[in-house]
Each structure stands twice: as structure tokens, then as C-alpha cells.
Amino acid sequence: MSNKIGVYICHCGSNIAGKVDCADVALYAGGLKDVVVSRDYQFMCSDPGQEMVIRDIREFGLSRVVVASCSPRLHEKTFQKACARAGLNPYLMQHACIREHCSWTTADPEEATAKAKHIVEAAVNRVGNHHELFSREVEVLPDVMVVGAGIAGIQASLDIAKSGHKVHLVEKSPSIGGHMAQFDKTFPTLDCAACISTPKMVAVSQEPNINLMTWSEVEDVTGFVGNYTVTVKHKPRYVNVDVCTGCGACLEKCPTKAISEFNEGLSMRKAIYRNSPQAVPNTPVIDGTICKKITKDKCGVCQKICPTGAIDYDMKETREVFHVGSIVLATGYDAMDPTPLREYGFGKFDNVYTALQFERLNNAVGPTEGKIVMKNGEPPRSVGIIHCVGSRDKNYHEYCSRTCCMYALKFDHLIKDKVGHDTNVYNFYIDMRCFGKGYEEFFKRVQEEGVTFIRGRPAEVVEEDGKLVIVGEDTLLGMNVRVPVDMVILCTAMEPRGDVTEVARIFGIAQGQDGFFLEEHPKLGPVSTATDGVFLAGACQGPKDIPDAVSHASGGAAQALALAARGKVSISPTTSYIDPDVCIGCKVCINLCPYSAIEFDERRNVSVINEAMCKGCGSCAGYCPSGAAQIKHFNQTQLFNEIDGMLGMMSPPPVGAEDVAEGAVNQPGEA
């Protein structure tokens, strides 16, 4: 029985029609085998465009549909749903991309039109071999796991917990709060960072629906959307959190010291420590790598003086397994180490600081109790702030870190306010990007406070006669400048965390070109990932300031709750399958599968796909030596027929009405 195929060409406004003669492509498609209706329309994804497809399926009894428009990543599901509303199985539709693959990449209109014809012909060749596929529904576990307890993870956890769902919050550090816990003030309102974040941190610790696990890491994730099994590794804290009262006696008596990571290397901490007096949980942790009792079986003073007996040197690493329906990743970012940029003197000159180090200088519980002073204890009389250190730089990170301009302006104000209004402050910038609500007004306020702005990236920082000198060019004046200062602050790039690749592997998600986690779609799916049921929150997806990170986190929480509230989720049928009659039992596919979706049937001596876990990535099908592994909706017959349709690109396709098959309908679509 022959197929009845309908072909629909979208103009996409001028995105496609600006280069491709869509009417001519529709005319050509009408002459292809089995095509009974061929139309073009300005916006095929609009309601009138979809209704046109639905009407034709019913009127012409179409058994297959081809839509040629933008990327299937954007609108394939739109047209699949339209087919389903008309009573046609959605997998009997083929989406052809003539925007990204044709009009946007082909300069010559005639060549673009010819290419579009071949793409459409390939889709028509392929769709005749499509088969009906049916998705299935599985139950969704109600619990949610949030990984990372910075401000984004905290917000996502609280939002989910408020709905009555259980949240398992995992944080690798001894306490929660992330980078925001290090800040002194927030721009542009200059609110106290601790005044904003501490109540939320306390709310997390007191919320009965949140299972807070600090000093812990996710070690393994298996399963599929709605049914994930997560293994969490708990590192030994050597302090019993159920017994410790947080009195701090142990902190005072411990004789062993190490560099404080929380204070960005500006001070020392003890072997038993907590990040700050506001730390949540307030229970200290013992650094087992330097504690003399653990490493050398000496000292033990903290155990001797602990009034509650909370110190336990025999604690071991433990693991715990959780079953959750969805996962929210809020693992945050790292501030770039500017040491490789030797021209700026970080680590070489005493009074060159990173932005986070300067945040700790400002903080009332920081190493200087909030006083802005140099290494000699004196306040600086002049400060140079260098923007875009590692950002917008093809040698390091080409992207803009988005927050640097604004926190530099915040530093300007704090220096003027704390050190004195007669302090000279110089900003070396490429462009001022003050994009948020109230940001431009804050920029004007700082300008009125007498801060000097010099447009241009400095060439180097040198030391002359005991004073730092910033050497650069003022591109507005068109002249070289040498600015002597007492202190230099480097606005370093926000970059992906050092373990981002390993985290991406564990959770089965992708990274973008910049190294941050890749969202499903930059506009329509900013919190979703290619792995169903795994969502993003905050700066792990890209550089963000606090308001954007919090908003993004609430979006991720909403997506997780949407799954949990419905209680069921539809599983895509476009999974791999292994033909047991062809499989030779070599087991190569088992090790290749990134989702652990393939098992070996010892009785039949063949590999078997677990369709609930399979994502249809094609790793098995691409490598299978016997050809037993195939992908539903992307099998060899379909792909080879599509390739045959593209081979005609070596010679131009015929054009004109004489090529139209008798009885085919070729006309512009009508709303």
C-alpha cells in the first residue's frame, strides 16, 4: 500500500524565505513520489499553520507528513503534537531543517533553494519508512535531589520543600552558602550579604522537608527520569553533629594551622574549623589531612576539652542511597586563578588581590575584620581595579562574566566609604555592562563619587620605588597611561568548577563550548538538560549575578515540581534495540553505553536494552560489529533512504510545473 505524504514548507518570516524560494520548493516537493499535497506558509508553527496540517491529514487521509522549517530541536515536538491531534501517529512525521542547515549557511539564493529541495526530497524518501512508535508512562518518585547549596541550591530546595515534597540537599563543603557567604555587600542596593543569605541558610537547616547533607558528594547516578537512584558519599567529619553544640572550645585550643580557603588564602585556620560564625551547620569539621591525631596519633586536644564528647577520630567514609524522581544541579562556579596572567603581578606583588580576596577584606568576620588595608596594615590612598581579567580574552575565556562591572562599582563605593572620599580609585575597563534593574543608576552614583574610569585593558602591573604602577592605554584619549597605585584589584572571570567534567559524566549531561553545563535550549529550555529529569540552577549553567541565579533556581525547582506533581512521565520510544537473531554476544555495547542501559542475557547469550534507561544516543548502534544494535526512528533503512535523497545535490534538481505529479496539490497555504 502506497503512502500519502503531505509536505509543508515554512518561510519562518524572512529567516528561510530571505534566501530560499519556498514556493518553488513546495512546487518541487509536489512532484516527488507519494506526495499528494505540498504547501508553503509564512509561519508553519503558528496556530493557522498547524491547523493547515491537521486539516490536510483528515481531508487527504495523509499517512506521512514532512515539515521543512527551523531546527527540529525547536519545533519537532510542536508538529508531532499537531499530527497526534489529527489522529496520526506523531512518529510518522519527519522534520527537515532548511533554516540552520540551508538558508543561514548558504549565501547564494539559487544554491540555497536547490539545497532546500534536496533536503526536502531526502525527508520524503525517509518518512515512507517510518513506523508507528508509542511512548509509555512511568511513575515519578516524589522526592527531589538538589546538588550544591549555594544561594541557587538553597532557593531551589526551599521552593520545592514548601510544596510538601522531600528534598535531599547535597553540599561538598562543610557548610552551605557558597560564594555568597563570602561577600560583604550586594549590588546595587548595598544590602548586607549575610543579612540576606543567613536567614535562608537557617531556614534550610530548620525545614523538616529538607534533608541537608554537608561534607558530602554524589558518587553515582543510575536510573531514568522519575526513577533515579543516587549514591551519596559522606566524608568523615570527625565531629558528631548530633552531639556537638557548636560552643567553639575546640577551635581555640587546636594547635595545628593551615591556609584558610574560605578567606581566599589571606589568613590561617585550625585543623578543626568552621568557615564563619554564621556557618550552617555550625558544627566544625576536622581536616583529616593535617590533624596530628589522625595523621600521627598525637595531640587529641580537641577531644580532651570537648564538653559533650562530640569528637570521634574513628569516623569512616560512608555511603547512602536515595531514590528520587528528579535532580536539580546547582553546583555553582569557580573564580579564575589569575596567576597565569603574570603581567598583572598576582602572587608576585604583595598588594595585588583578586575580587574574592577583596570581598573577604571587606567582610566584618574576614581576616581584617572589615578594614580595607594593605599587607603593612595601612589603608591604601589609591586603588586600581582591572576589569575582565580572564574574561573576554581569547587566551582564557571569550565570554563576558556579567558580574565584574557591577562588583567593581561596588568596590569603588566601598573604598570611598570605608577608606575615605579622598582616596583615588581608577577603573580600567573594556566596556561598562550595567544591564540589570538599578544597575545603570548605581553606575551614575559611583561616577558622582569621583571614581576615575579609564577605557582600555592594561598591559601590565609593575612595581617602581615600592609602588605599584598600572601600565596601559586610554583608548578614549588615544594615549598611553601609567597610573601609580597602592593596591590593585583583579576582577577575575567566573569559570566552570574544576570538577565540572566529572560531574557532567556522573549526571549524564553535556557541557557547552564555555565549559558550563549545557541547557536543553538557550531560550525555550534554559533550566532543562538533554537528560530528562535533570535540571540546572544558577551559575553552573553560565555566569550569573545573585538575582538571576535565584530566578534560575526557582525555574529549576518549578520544573522538578511539575514532574513530581503530575506523578507520571512519558518515556520517549526513540530508544535503541538489539536484534537477538543478529547479536553475537560480544558485549562491546555494554561498556560503550553512557547510561548503563544495556545488560547481558546469559541464557540467550545476547545483549538487551533497558528502554527505561536508554536515551537513544546511538553509541551502541554506531559501534556494533554485527549491526544488531539499531535505534528506533533512526534505523539503517530510514537513514540510507535519506542519504539517497541527498545524493542528488551533486546535480541541480529539476524545476517547473512539468515535474509535478498528476493530482498533487501545490499551492501556498491559507490560514
XYZ file of C-alpha atoms in Angstrom:
671
model
C 0.000 0.000 0.000
C 1.497 3.316 -1.066
C 1.845 6.195 1.329
C 0.091 9.534 1.106
C 2.613 12.187 2.071
C 1.991 15.856 2.844
C 4.879 18.329 2.608
C 4.843 21.721 4.378
C 7.457 24.411 3.761
C 7.784 27.202 6.340
C 9.004 30.686 5.386
C 9.941 31.410 9.039
C 9.278 35.068 8.250
C 12.391 36.039 6.316
C 14.708 33.602 8.113
C 14.154 30.982 5.410
C 12.278 32.901 2.719
C 15.018 35.557 2.628
C 17.272 33.055 0.839
C 15.046 30.143 -0.183
C 12.225 30.352 -2.740
C 9.776 28.469 -0.541
C 7.009 28.386 -3.155
C 9.393 26.812 -5.657
C 10.474 24.219 -3.076
C 6.818 23.376 -2.391
C 6.195 23.082 -6.128
C 9.147 20.718 -6.478
C 8.085 18.631 -3.469
C 4.677 18.101 -5.059
C 6.334 16.110 -7.823
C 8.030 13.641 -5.512
C 6.827 10.087 -5.159
C 3.765 9.561 -2.932
C 3.362 13.321 -2.230
C -0.321 14.238 -2.507
C -0.256 17.730 -1.020
C 2.541 20.291 -0.820
C 2.171 23.753 0.675
C 4.245 26.682 1.856
C 3.230 29.119 4.595
C 4.829 32.085 6.314
C 4.764 30.697 9.864
C 4.012 26.990 9.816
C 4.468 26.689 13.614
C 1.633 29.186 14.229
C -1.879 28.017 15.061
C -3.109 28.580 11.462
C -0.069 26.654 10.156
C -0.687 23.720 12.474
C -4.404 23.734 11.659
C -3.470 23.514 7.969
C -1.513 20.319 8.661
C -4.327 18.874 10.768
C -6.948 19.708 8.140
C -4.941 18.116 5.337
C -4.280 14.917 7.326
C -8.011 14.460 7.727
C -9.053 15.665 4.257
C -6.432 13.817 2.194
C -6.037 10.850 4.510
C -2.301 11.522 4.862
C -0.248 8.633 6.210
C 3.026 10.597 6.438
C 3.963 14.257 6.971
C 7.150 16.207 6.199
C 7.658 19.667 7.697
C 10.608 21.709 6.409
C 11.319 24.620 8.730
C 13.771 25.502 11.506
C 15.704 23.118 13.733
C 13.812 20.039 14.969
C 15.244 20.875 18.372
C 12.963 23.899 18.365
C 9.684 22.709 16.842
C 9.708 18.981 16.099
C 7.522 18.317 19.130
C 5.171 21.119 18.015
C 4.400 19.361 14.734
C 4.371 15.905 16.312
C 1.613 17.119 18.626
C -0.264 18.595 15.662
C -0.139 15.203 13.910
C -1.350 13.497 17.076
C -4.306 15.894 17.306
C -5.242 14.887 13.764
C -5.117 11.207 14.662
C -1.767 10.441 13.004
C 0.979 8.757 14.975
C 3.497 11.554 15.735
C 6.450 9.414 14.661
C 5.103 9.238 11.107
C 6.271 12.857 10.745
C 9.760 13.850 9.572
C 11.178 17.276 10.399
C 13.592 18.713 7.820
C 15.816 21.631 8.791
C 16.094 24.226 5.991
C 16.972 27.169 8.224
C 20.124 26.286 10.182
C 21.228 23.742 7.552
C 20.360 25.789 4.492
C 19.198 29.426 4.489
C 21.501 30.523 7.321
C 24.553 28.784 5.886
C 24.146 29.310 2.132
C 24.879 32.729 0.673
C 23.546 32.294 -2.861
C 19.693 32.212 -3.070
C 19.623 29.859 -6.048
C 22.011 27.471 -4.362
C 20.011 27.705 -1.113
C 16.764 26.901 -2.966
C 18.348 23.923 -4.724
C 19.762 22.673 -1.426
C 16.365 23.052 0.275
C 14.791 20.897 -2.456
C 17.278 18.121 -1.806
C 16.779 18.313 1.962
C 13.026 18.021 1.467
C 13.453 15.165 -1.005
C 15.653 13.333 1.492
C 12.970 13.759 4.161
C 10.283 12.430 1.801
C 12.472 9.417 0.969
C 12.969 8.733 4.638
C 9.440 9.261 6.000
C 7.995 6.468 3.858
C 9.973 4.015 6.024
C 8.817 5.391 9.362
C 6.933 3.129 11.726
C 4.426 3.882 14.434
C 6.067 4.268 17.828
C 4.286 4.652 21.133
C 5.580 6.366 24.248
C 4.781 4.917 27.642
C 4.209 6.398 31.054
C 6.112 5.572 34.239
C 5.540 6.620 37.818
C 7.566 9.568 39.163
C 9.054 9.310 42.631
C 8.045 12.364 44.684
C 11.431 13.173 46.264
C 13.885 15.603 44.632
C 17.655 15.831 44.970
C 19.409 19.206 44.838
C 23.180 19.142 44.361
C 25.019 22.233 45.597
C 23.946 24.501 48.446
C 24.972 27.947 47.299
C 22.284 30.592 47.030
C 20.805 28.849 43.948
C 20.658 25.429 45.587
C 19.212 26.946 48.751
C 16.474 28.740 46.791
C 15.588 25.641 44.764
C 15.450 23.496 47.914
C 13.212 25.914 49.799
C 10.856 26.296 46.839
C 10.475 22.536 46.485
C 10.168 21.937 50.232
C 7.357 24.496 50.502
C 5.243 22.297 48.236
C 5.481 19.439 50.710
C 7.970 17.370 48.730
C 11.076 15.914 50.338
C 14.395 17.437 49.238
C 17.787 15.782 49.651
C 20.296 18.663 49.556
C 23.932 17.642 48.989
C 26.829 20.058 49.576
C 30.505 19.103 49.244
C 31.718 21.853 51.637
C 31.424 21.713 55.457
C 28.720 24.420 55.397
C 26.217 25.889 52.981
C 26.014 29.343 51.396
C 28.516 29.043 48.556
C 30.316 32.141 47.357
C 27.585 34.444 48.648
C 28.628 33.548 52.201
C 31.986 35.183 51.425
C 30.517 38.509 50.309
C 30.138 41.662 52.372
C 27.631 43.742 50.381
C 25.485 43.073 47.313
C 24.994 45.443 44.392
C 23.210 47.691 43.553
C 21.358 48.168 46.852
C 24.429 47.541 49.049
C 22.436 45.192 51.274
C 24.434 43.102 53.715
C 25.023 39.741 52.017
C 24.858 37.877 55.319
C 21.574 39.613 56.199
C 20.069 38.171 53.006
C 21.625 34.718 52.922
C 21.837 33.744 56.611
C 18.040 33.616 57.176
C 17.726 31.373 54.121
C 20.565 29.165 55.339
C 18.905 28.818 58.733
C 15.567 28.111 57.022
C 17.195 25.219 55.159
C 18.555 23.707 58.379
C 15.165 24.031 60.115
C 12.942 22.885 57.240
C 11.634 19.378 58.022
C 11.235 18.576 54.318
C 14.941 19.209 53.611
C 17.491 16.504 54.350
C 20.700 18.563 54.490
C 23.931 16.659 53.851
C 27.110 18.757 54.023
C 30.649 17.456 53.554
C 29.116 15.013 51.060
C 29.318 14.320 47.318
C 27.227 12.499 44.736
C 29.247 9.493 43.642
C 26.929 7.713 41.218
C 23.599 8.197 39.450
C 21.626 5.447 37.730
C 18.064 5.129 36.501
C 15.899 7.368 34.369
C 13.506 10.302 34.605
C 11.153 9.833 37.527
C 13.200 6.953 38.941
C 16.789 7.937 39.721
C 18.985 6.065 42.185
C 21.663 8.336 43.627
C 24.604 7.218 45.740
C 25.934 9.919 48.081
C 29.348 9.668 49.722
C 29.604 11.197 53.202
C 33.145 12.232 54.081
C 34.161 11.729 57.726
C 33.619 14.939 59.685
C 35.216 13.508 62.839
C 32.646 15.518 64.788
C 29.274 14.047 65.753
C 26.719 16.585 64.516
C 24.031 15.144 66.780
C 26.112 15.755 69.906
C 28.092 18.928 69.083
C 26.645 22.181 70.461
C 28.919 24.468 68.441
C 30.477 26.002 71.537
C 33.820 26.553 69.752
C 36.104 25.429 72.593
C 37.904 23.028 70.267
C 38.631 25.828 67.777
C 40.503 27.845 70.379
C 42.789 25.063 71.615
C 43.753 23.312 68.359
C 47.498 23.946 67.779
C 47.627 22.974 64.056
C 47.106 25.610 61.384
C 46.567 25.685 57.618
C 45.711 28.295 54.989
C 42.040 29.312 55.074
C 40.301 28.509 51.793
C 37.197 30.442 52.856
C 39.288 33.586 53.394
C 40.936 33.048 49.997
C 44.372 32.437 51.490
C 44.501 35.732 53.417
C 44.554 34.086 56.855
C 45.097 30.784 58.643
C 42.568 28.353 60.057
C 42.876 25.494 62.547
C 42.843 21.773 61.716
C 39.377 21.762 63.278
C 37.442 24.680 61.858
C 34.231 26.185 60.540
C 34.099 28.732 57.745
C 32.484 31.569 59.690
C 30.496 32.244 62.870
C 27.319 32.208 60.713
C 28.143 28.790 59.232
C 25.211 26.405 58.729
C 25.535 23.831 60.117
C 27.517 25.388 62.926
C 29.272 22.110 63.649
C 33.024 22.276 62.928
C 34.879 19.761 60.796
C 38.338 18.272 61.235
C 40.732 18.374 58.286
C 41.961 14.791 58.332
C 44.939 15.573 56.087
C 46.649 17.787 58.676
C 45.161 16.774 62.033
C 48.067 15.402 64.094
C 45.855 12.938 65.951
C 44.625 11.388 62.693
C 47.891 11.514 60.772
C 50.399 10.841 63.585
C 48.281 9.708 66.544
C 49.466 12.698 68.546
C 47.725 15.730 70.105
C 43.995 14.912 70.510
C 43.466 18.121 72.489
C 40.089 18.870 70.901
C 38.697 15.540 72.101
C 40.003 16.149 75.596
C 38.374 19.543 76.026
C 35.085 18.895 74.172
C 32.398 19.185 76.887
C 29.908 16.954 75.030
C 32.283 14.264 73.706
C 31.429 15.048 70.103
C 34.905 14.397 68.697
C 35.250 10.981 67.076
C 38.562 10.243 65.319
C 37.328 6.814 64.215
C 34.682 8.109 61.816
C 34.817 6.489 58.394
C 33.629 7.402 54.954
C 30.051 6.181 54.436
C 27.620 5.918 51.525
C 23.886 6.355 51.357
C 21.465 5.564 48.524
C 18.474 7.748 47.653
C 15.621 7.201 45.215
C 14.394 10.431 43.647
C 12.219 11.467 40.730
C 14.303 14.413 39.557
C 17.603 16.173 40.200
C 18.452 19.883 40.321
C 22.113 20.745 39.749
C 23.263 23.939 41.456
C 26.994 23.310 41.653
C 27.977 26.938 41.016
C 31.225 28.332 39.653
C 34.873 28.935 40.460
C 36.634 32.290 40.409
C 39.522 32.105 37.969
C 43.021 31.908 39.416
C 44.804 34.888 37.776
C 48.298 33.504 38.412
C 48.792 32.551 34.709
C 48.300 36.228 33.784
C 51.779 37.061 35.007
C 51.580 40.568 33.588
C 49.254 41.591 36.424
C 51.599 40.520 39.203
C 49.237 38.340 41.221
C 51.301 36.268 43.634
C 54.339 38.375 42.792
C 53.445 41.730 44.341
C 52.039 41.957 47.861
C 49.078 44.234 47.270
C 47.539 42.655 44.166
C 44.255 40.991 45.179
C 41.532 39.030 43.444
C 37.940 40.188 43.715
C 37.055 37.436 46.197
C 40.056 38.311 48.346
C 38.892 41.907 48.418
C 35.408 40.689 49.414
C 36.968 38.988 52.431
C 38.898 42.157 53.331
C 35.565 43.999 53.429
C 33.742 41.380 55.460
C 33.324 42.086 59.166
C 34.277 38.481 60.010
C 37.087 38.404 57.439
C 40.833 38.403 58.141
C 40.958 42.191 58.749
C 37.534 42.485 60.442
C 36.211 44.512 57.522
C 39.082 47.015 57.307
C 40.467 47.735 53.821
C 44.192 47.658 54.456
C 47.351 46.669 52.626
C 49.761 43.953 53.770
C 51.538 46.506 56.006
C 48.277 47.282 57.803
C 47.921 50.759 56.293
C 44.850 51.820 54.284
C 45.534 52.449 50.571
C 45.425 56.024 49.290
C 44.957 54.914 45.692
C 43.436 51.747 44.216
C 43.374 50.412 40.658
C 40.625 47.990 39.614
C 41.224 45.977 36.457
C 38.127 44.590 34.752
C 37.816 41.486 32.536
C 40.792 39.565 33.935
C 40.425 36.292 32.050
C 37.043 37.293 30.589
C 36.545 38.460 27.005
C 40.000 37.114 26.331
C 40.529 34.508 23.609
C 43.536 33.162 25.519
C 41.357 32.244 28.522
C 37.580 32.795 28.366
C 35.951 34.559 25.433
C 32.639 35.080 27.219
C 31.671 38.017 29.467
C 31.375 37.070 33.140
C 28.476 39.541 33.519
C 29.066 40.402 37.186
C 32.508 42.030 37.058
C 31.485 45.557 36.065
C 28.926 45.752 38.845
C 31.017 44.318 41.674
C 33.854 46.634 40.581
C 31.436 49.556 41.009
C 30.519 48.149 44.418
C 34.216 48.069 45.333
C 34.542 51.693 44.170
C 31.837 52.765 46.583
C 33.128 50.678 49.497
C 36.645 52.083 49.128
C 35.350 55.647 49.059
C 33.072 54.927 52.012
C 35.480 52.992 54.263
C 38.892 54.428 53.415
C 37.895 57.992 52.608
C 36.389 60.048 49.811
C 39.825 61.491 49.048
C 41.069 58.011 48.053
C 41.824 57.823 44.338
C 40.068 54.915 42.632
C 40.778 54.005 38.995
C 38.715 51.573 36.908
C 40.362 50.085 33.833
C 37.551 48.674 31.703
C 36.793 47.490 28.159
C 33.060 48.281 28.224
C 30.780 49.018 31.156
C 27.958 46.480 31.088
C 25.367 47.564 33.645
C 22.367 45.635 32.370
C 20.179 44.914 35.414
C 17.491 46.722 37.333
C 19.012 49.707 39.105
C 22.487 48.950 37.718
C 22.861 51.966 35.452
C 21.682 54.241 38.252
C 24.327 52.730 40.541
C 26.949 53.391 37.850
C 25.986 57.063 37.772
C 26.103 57.235 41.571
C 29.668 55.910 41.630
C 30.711 58.360 38.903
C 29.397 61.207 41.049
C 31.518 59.941 43.954
C 34.638 60.850 41.986
C 35.823 57.483 40.662
C 38.036 57.689 37.563
C 37.196 55.438 34.599
C 39.894 54.618 32.029
C 38.757 52.742 28.932
C 41.296 50.115 27.931
C 42.713 46.801 29.096
C 46.008 47.385 30.976
C 49.158 45.846 29.531
C 50.859 45.102 32.851
C 51.290 45.924 36.509
C 54.855 46.727 37.577
C 56.494 47.868 40.794
C 58.541 51.070 40.848
C 60.063 52.543 44.004
C 57.864 50.414 46.238
C 54.649 51.455 44.481
C 52.501 49.538 42.001
C 52.138 51.110 38.554
C 49.372 50.108 36.112
C 50.606 50.497 32.544
C 48.021 50.715 29.798
C 46.245 52.795 27.209
C 43.274 55.113 27.497
C 41.509 54.343 24.208
C 39.158 57.323 24.576
C 42.041 59.785 24.853
C 44.241 57.796 22.477
C 47.263 57.933 24.761
C 49.343 55.628 26.960
C 48.926 55.940 30.722
C 50.968 54.965 33.774
C 48.901 55.105 36.944
C 50.699 54.651 40.304
C 48.517 52.964 42.963
C 48.878 51.364 46.388
C 46.564 48.423 45.697
C 45.361 46.533 42.622
C 42.115 44.504 42.472
C 41.672 41.970 39.672
C 38.097 41.320 38.516
C 38.618 37.662 37.659
C 36.406 35.590 35.382
C 33.660 33.302 36.589
C 34.534 29.886 35.201
C 33.189 26.317 35.475
C 34.149 24.445 38.605
C 37.277 22.338 38.429
C 35.297 19.081 38.660
C 32.674 20.095 36.077
C 33.646 17.364 33.594
C 33.348 14.615 36.199
C 30.007 15.995 37.432
C 28.718 16.120 33.842
C 29.714 12.465 33.414
C 28.011 11.353 36.613
C 24.716 13.059 35.743
C 24.842 12.308 32.021
C 24.621 15.904 30.823
C 26.608 17.917 28.303
C 28.907 20.919 28.559
C 28.830 23.907 26.253
C 31.795 25.402 24.469
C 32.483 27.575 27.519
C 32.631 24.529 29.800
C 29.446 25.300 31.742
C 26.591 22.798 31.747
C 24.584 22.907 28.530
C 20.888 23.681 28.744
C 18.317 21.978 26.510
C 17.608 25.222 24.645
C 19.010 28.707 25.370
C 15.584 30.350 25.104
C 12.873 27.710 25.459
C 14.640 25.353 27.866
C 17.127 27.359 29.958
C 16.803 25.131 33.048
C 16.333 21.743 31.353
C 19.086 19.455 30.090
C 19.256 16.793 27.420
C 18.792 14.242 30.215
C 15.134 14.214 31.208
C 14.575 14.883 34.885
C 17.900 16.670 35.435
C 17.587 20.448 35.718
C 20.025 23.334 36.142
C 20.016 26.155 38.671
C 22.290 29.163 38.952
C 25.830 29.779 37.771
C 26.579 26.151 36.850
C 24.783 26.947 33.578
C 26.730 30.176 32.970
C 27.844 33.377 34.721
C 25.014 34.988 36.700
C 24.562 37.594 39.382
C 22.558 36.808 42.521
C 19.077 37.874 41.251
C 19.490 35.872 38.045
C 20.847 32.837 39.905
C 17.901 32.893 42.325
C 15.379 33.280 39.482
C 17.018 30.462 37.544
C 16.931 28.270 40.643
C 13.217 28.876 41.121
C 12.721 27.903 37.478
C 14.600 24.644 38.017
C 12.531 23.966 41.137
C 9.316 24.585 39.187
C 10.356 22.061 36.538
C 11.151 19.434 39.179
C 7.822 20.093 40.903
C 5.952 19.822 37.600
C 7.236 16.249 37.312
C 6.527 15.399 40.937
C 3.052 16.953 40.950
C 1.877 15.038 37.886
C 3.198 11.776 39.257
C 3.759 10.295 35.816
C 6.106 10.986 32.933
C 6.058 9.936 29.304
C 9.125 7.982 28.142
C 10.268 8.598 24.566
C 10.085 5.483 22.349
C 13.116 6.527 20.255
C 15.400 4.130 22.058
C 17.927 1.592 20.865
C 17.076 -2.048 20.323
C 19.213 -5.118 19.711
C 18.104 -7.804 17.294
C 18.642 -11.079 19.202
C 18.877 -13.010 15.931
C 21.872 -10.916 14.822
C 23.633 -10.201 18.128
C 26.852 -12.228 18.538
C 27.168 -11.574 22.280
C 30.457 -9.639 22.073
C 29.342 -7.231 24.881
C 31.104 -4.255 23.265
C 27.945 -2.153 23.519
C 27.674 -2.650 27.289
C 30.860 -0.726 28.055
C 30.047 1.913 25.434
C 26.627 2.857 26.830
C 26.931 6.130 28.816
C 23.584 5.479 30.560
C 24.269 1.858 31.651
C 21.120 0.873 29.757
C 22.442 -2.409 28.295
C 22.516 -5.706 30.144
C 23.658 -9.150 29.054
C 21.236 -12.059 28.943
C 23.404 -15.030 29.869
C 20.697 -17.552 28.966
C 20.297 -16.326 25.368
C 23.889 -15.024 25.097
C 22.724 -11.642 23.735
C 22.758 -8.028 24.917
C 19.414 -6.487 25.918
C 18.359 -2.831 26.074
C 16.650 -1.418 29.173
C 14.339 1.002 27.350
C 13.538 2.929 30.525
C 17.183 3.960 30.880
C 18.122 4.257 27.180
C 18.326 7.789 25.732
C 18.748 6.704 22.114
C 22.181 8.321 21.836
C 23.321 5.767 19.237
C 26.677 4.811 20.766
C 25.807 1.127 20.571
C 24.406 1.295 17.033
C 27.416 3.162 15.734
C 29.930 0.601 17.000
C 28.083 -2.727 16.932
C 30.250 -5.007 14.722
C 27.336 -7.234 13.732
C 24.816 -4.460 13.082
C 22.445 -5.913 15.659
C 22.079 -2.628 17.530
C 19.731 -0.138 15.893
C 17.794 2.923 17.018
C 14.053 3.141 16.673
C 13.171 6.024 14.330
C 16.817 6.149 13.164
C 17.331 2.684 11.708
C 19.551 1.884 8.748
C 16.721 1.717 6.190
C 15.473 5.188 7.152
C 18.912 6.768 7.164
C 20.087 5.184 3.906
C 16.923 6.320 2.132
C 17.512 9.843 3.471
C 21.091 9.742 2.179
C 19.869 8.608 -1.245
C 17.684 11.704 -1.375
C 20.690 13.927 -0.659
C 22.930 12.395 -3.315
C 21.151 14.414 -5.954
C 22.842 17.553 -4.599
C 25.724 16.882 -6.962
C 23.423 17.919 -9.830
C 20.637 20.520 -9.673
C 17.120 19.089 -9.242
C 14.522 19.652 -11.956
C 12.222 22.634 -11.536
C 8.949 23.659 -13.090
C 5.351 22.598 -13.218
C 6.116 19.686 -15.560
C 7.753 17.880 -12.624
C 4.591 17.955 -10.504
C 2.911 14.600 -10.159
C -0.584 14.394 -11.541
C -3.223 15.010 -8.892
C -0.848 16.596 -6.336
C -1.941 19.805 -4.642
C 0.670 22.587 -4.835
C -0.339 25.966 -3.534
C 0.548 28.486 -0.850
C -1.075 27.628 2.430
C -4.135 29.534 3.503
C -4.950 30.303 7.085
